[in-house]
Amino acid sequence: MRHDDRPHDVADSGGEAHAESTFAALAAPLVDEALSQSASIHADASPESLHQLRVALRRLRSLWWAYGPLLDRQENARQRALYRFLADAAGKTRDWDILLELLASKTNETSEPGEEGALRAAPACLREARERALAASRETLINADIRNVLHGALASTSKELNSAPERHALQKFAAKRVRAAEKSLRKRMDKASRAKPADYDALHDVRKAGKKVRYLIELFGPVLDDVGHDHTLKRLKKLQQCFGELNDVTASIALLRENTGLFADEAEARAALALLKERRKARRREAVQLLRET
C-alpha cells in the first residue's frame, strides 16, 4: 500500500489546509521509518536501530494523541496502546544495551578497591541476557505483523478523518494541540520541582511530556507561526538529553536488580549497583538544576 507522503498538504500554498486531509502526509513518513527500522532489527539489531524504531513509534503515538479530539476515543486509545506495546518490545533489548554501555564506561572515581575487576567482568556475563531479550523482541515484532498493522492503522484513521462532516483549519488545530501539550509539560515540571528526591517518576513524567511537545512542534512546524518555537525546541532538546540520561541510569538499576542472579557472585552485583546509584545521584542533581533554570 502506497501513501502520498509529499509535504504539500502540510504547507499548502493554494487555499487553507485542513487537519483532516493533512493527517496521512504527516503519518506516512513515520510509518515508513518505523518499518525501515523494524527491517534493520531483523537483519542486524544494533542499539541505534532499536532506538530509532522506538522514536518513530513514539512520534506516531504523539501524532495520534494530537488528533485525538477528531477521532473515536476508544479506537484512538487502542492505536496509541499498540504503538506503546511495539515500542516496549524494542525497548526491552535497548534497555540491556544501555545497561551494558553504562557498565562498560565505568570510571575509577566510583569504584572501591577490588571492585574494578568485578565490574570489568559484568558486561560479559550480561550479554547473553541481551541476546535473549533481542530474540524475544524480534519474535514479538514478527508476530505483531507490524507492516500490516501500521498500514492498516494509517488507512483506517485517514478514512475516519476524511469522511468526517466537519473540517478544521490545520494552522489553528496544530497551534491548539501544541499549546495543550505545553500546558501538560508545565504542570509536570511544577510537580517535579516540588517532588521528593526519591520520586524519579515525577522527573520521568517531565521527560515524556517534553518529548511530546518536541515531536508535535517538529511535525507541525511548517504551519506554526510562533517564532518562539525554535527557542523552545532547543530548550526541549537540552531537557530531553539531561532527563534521558537520568532515566537511562534509573532503568538500568531496576533491570540490574531484577537480574542479579546472572552475576558470578554477589560482590559483582553490588559493585555494579553501587556504580549506577552514584551516577543516578549525579544525573538527578543535573536534572533538578536544569528544571530550576528552565
C-alpha angles and dihedrals in degrees: 000000000000124000128198102245097170113134096232093104092053096052102023111185095190113060132333118314118227127219092229097055092041097057097086092049090055098042102042097069090049091051090049091050092050092050092047092052091044089056090049091054092055090051100039119350100210119173089248095054090050091049094048092049090054091049093051091049092047090051089051090050090051092049092052088048090053091052092044095108090058097047139069104277099223095045091047091051090050093051094048091048089052093054090049091050092052092046090050090051090058090039095062090068093038090056090058090049091054092048092050091047092051093049092044091053093054121147132211089238093082099034124098119215109288094020097092094073092049092050092048089061096044100084092051093054092050100048093083089056089052091053091050090051090049092052089051091048092051092048092050093050092046093048090046090061087221096187095058092038094055095041090048092051092049093049097046095045092047090051092050093050096043093049094050114115094225129066127206125203107248096221095053093041093050093047091050094051093046089051090051091052091047091051090053090050092052091052092051092046090052091049092047092050088060097040125116118257092254094051099100091156091070091054091046090053089057090054093050093046091047092052091052092053091047094049093049093049090050093047096046095033098118092059101038109101097189106109089198090076092082090061090044091054092053091050092047093050090053091048092047092051094050097042091041091059090051091050091049092056093043092051091046091055091052092047093048093050089053091052107037088125089072091071121091091238142354093262091066092050092048092049092050093047092048090053093050094045091055090051091048091055091052094046092048092053090052092048094049091047091051090048091056092048095049 
